[in-house]
């Protein structure tokens, strides 16, 4: 039997703005003024990339504890490419990311070989990273020590 965990968010929308609640937290997603929104929060694609960083960080900390790895902090720089024509409805253009580039600077006393081990295990176990990968999105991930 599978051990499934349910995740629940709820909320509502006003125009382009989405206000969601989860536990004691509120997340506001909006579009910039130039796209018809009120710029009350980041747009959905930026939230998605932020979720990738948050998930990678949480999993990296879990894995680091298991590895007895000196993980002090991680600085993420994440970029993604997509063709907005897909969002606009062009039938032969995918509306999702074609490539995501994740650059992680890991503050640690560990050697590069251990950082590579942390990266590999984190990417394999991170649900957000794995979802992108399963969708066929090209993932470029680089982790280096600082």
XYZ file of C-alpha atoms in Angstrom:
146
model
C 0.000 0.000 0.000
C 1.274 3.459 -0.886
C 1.840 6.084 1.769
C 0.358 9.150 0.110
C 0.430 12.592 1.645
C -2.198 15.116 0.644
C -1.274 18.742 0.112
C -4.094 21.285 0.255
C -4.351 24.935 -0.776
C -7.512 26.989 -1.148
C -8.393 30.509 -2.151
C -9.963 32.723 -4.752
C -9.251 35.123 -7.561
C -9.994 38.709 -8.513
C -9.047 39.527 -12.080
C -5.511 38.262 -12.677
C -4.739 38.099 -8.949
C -4.867 34.731 -7.151
C -4.887 34.626 -3.353
C -4.281 31.162 -1.937
C -4.076 29.928 1.631
C -2.257 26.946 3.056
C -2.174 26.516 6.798
C -1.272 29.885 8.296
C 0.254 31.190 5.064
C -1.122 33.307 2.241
C 0.400 33.344 -1.234
C -0.479 36.107 -3.691
C 0.156 35.558 -7.385
C -0.526 38.317 -9.892
C 0.511 39.658 -13.259
C 2.438 42.899 -13.747
C 0.579 46.054 -14.744
C 1.874 45.637 -18.288
C 0.014 42.298 -18.544
C -3.265 43.527 -17.043
C -2.625 42.691 -13.395
C -2.016 44.825 -10.321
C 1.527 43.547 -9.574
C 0.487 42.454 -6.059
C 2.777 39.432 -6.279
C 5.005 37.523 -8.666
C 3.513 35.927 -11.768
C 2.814 32.162 -11.814
C 5.954 31.224 -13.752
C 8.200 33.050 -11.283
C 6.371 31.335 -8.417
C 7.027 28.002 -10.121
C 10.769 28.715 -10.313
C 10.718 29.929 -6.701
C 9.062 26.630 -5.754
C 11.910 24.802 -7.473
C 14.460 26.665 -5.324
C 12.466 26.066 -2.146
C 12.037 22.370 -2.875
C 15.685 21.867 -3.837
C 16.735 23.628 -0.618
C 14.442 21.520 1.586
C 15.549 18.263 -0.034
C 19.220 19.308 0.044
C 18.978 19.920 3.779
C 17.341 16.527 4.284
C 20.000 14.796 2.171
C 22.815 16.750 3.833
C 21.663 15.534 7.240
C 21.642 11.944 5.966
C 25.133 12.368 4.460
C 26.565 14.221 7.468
C 27.310 17.023 4.983
C 28.325 20.519 6.142
C 25.577 22.502 4.371
C 25.676 26.113 5.546
C 23.548 27.732 2.828
C 22.728 27.674 -0.881
C 22.391 30.620 -3.248
C 20.153 29.737 -6.207
C 20.115 31.503 -9.573
C 17.401 29.947 -11.754
C 16.433 30.909 -15.293
C 13.865 29.401 -17.636
C 12.994 29.787 -21.289
C 9.562 29.522 -22.838
C 7.887 30.687 -26.021
C 4.995 33.048 -25.145
C 3.263 32.128 -28.404
C 2.185 28.870 -26.728
C 0.495 30.827 -23.945
C -1.147 32.980 -26.627
C -2.715 29.847 -28.133
C -0.447 28.976 -31.056
C -1.236 25.281 -31.521
C 2.218 23.989 -32.450
C 4.078 25.807 -29.640
C 4.324 24.336 -26.131
C 3.063 26.749 -23.433
C 5.549 25.533 -20.817
C 9.274 25.915 -20.194
C 11.592 24.468 -22.806
C 14.678 24.727 -20.574
C 15.424 25.465 -16.930
C 18.946 26.383 -15.814
C 19.675 26.060 -12.106
C 22.949 27.381 -10.723
C 23.546 26.628 -7.037
C 26.408 28.088 -5.022
C 26.786 25.917 -1.935
C 28.418 27.423 1.147
C 30.250 24.484 2.682
C 33.594 23.122 3.793
C 32.968 19.971 1.731
C 34.990 19.038 -1.409
C 33.465 19.258 -4.910
C 32.965 15.455 -5.054
C 30.636 15.578 -2.048
C 28.826 18.602 -3.487
C 28.259 16.602 -6.686
C 26.869 13.739 -4.598
C 24.530 16.141 -2.761
C 23.384 17.624 -6.091
C 22.658 14.242 -7.659
C 20.677 12.944 -4.695
C 18.797 16.243 -4.288
C 17.788 16.450 -7.954
C 16.591 12.827 -7.916
C 14.474 13.292 -4.787
C 13.116 16.827 -5.281
C 9.437 16.554 -6.339
C 9.478 19.875 -8.233
C 12.720 19.085 -10.112
C 11.425 15.583 -10.888
C 8.124 17.006 -12.170
C 9.941 19.341 -14.569
C 12.168 16.491 -15.709
C 9.210 14.112 -16.194
C 7.509 16.776 -18.336
C 10.438 16.611 -20.746
C 11.790 20.028 -19.826
C 15.530 20.270 -20.419
C 17.120 20.651 -16.983
C 20.615 22.099 -16.638
C 21.841 21.961 -13.051
C 25.212 23.150 -11.759
C 26.244 23.065 -8.091
C 29.583 24.468 -6.941
C 31.128 25.247 -3.594
C 31.883 28.705 -2.285
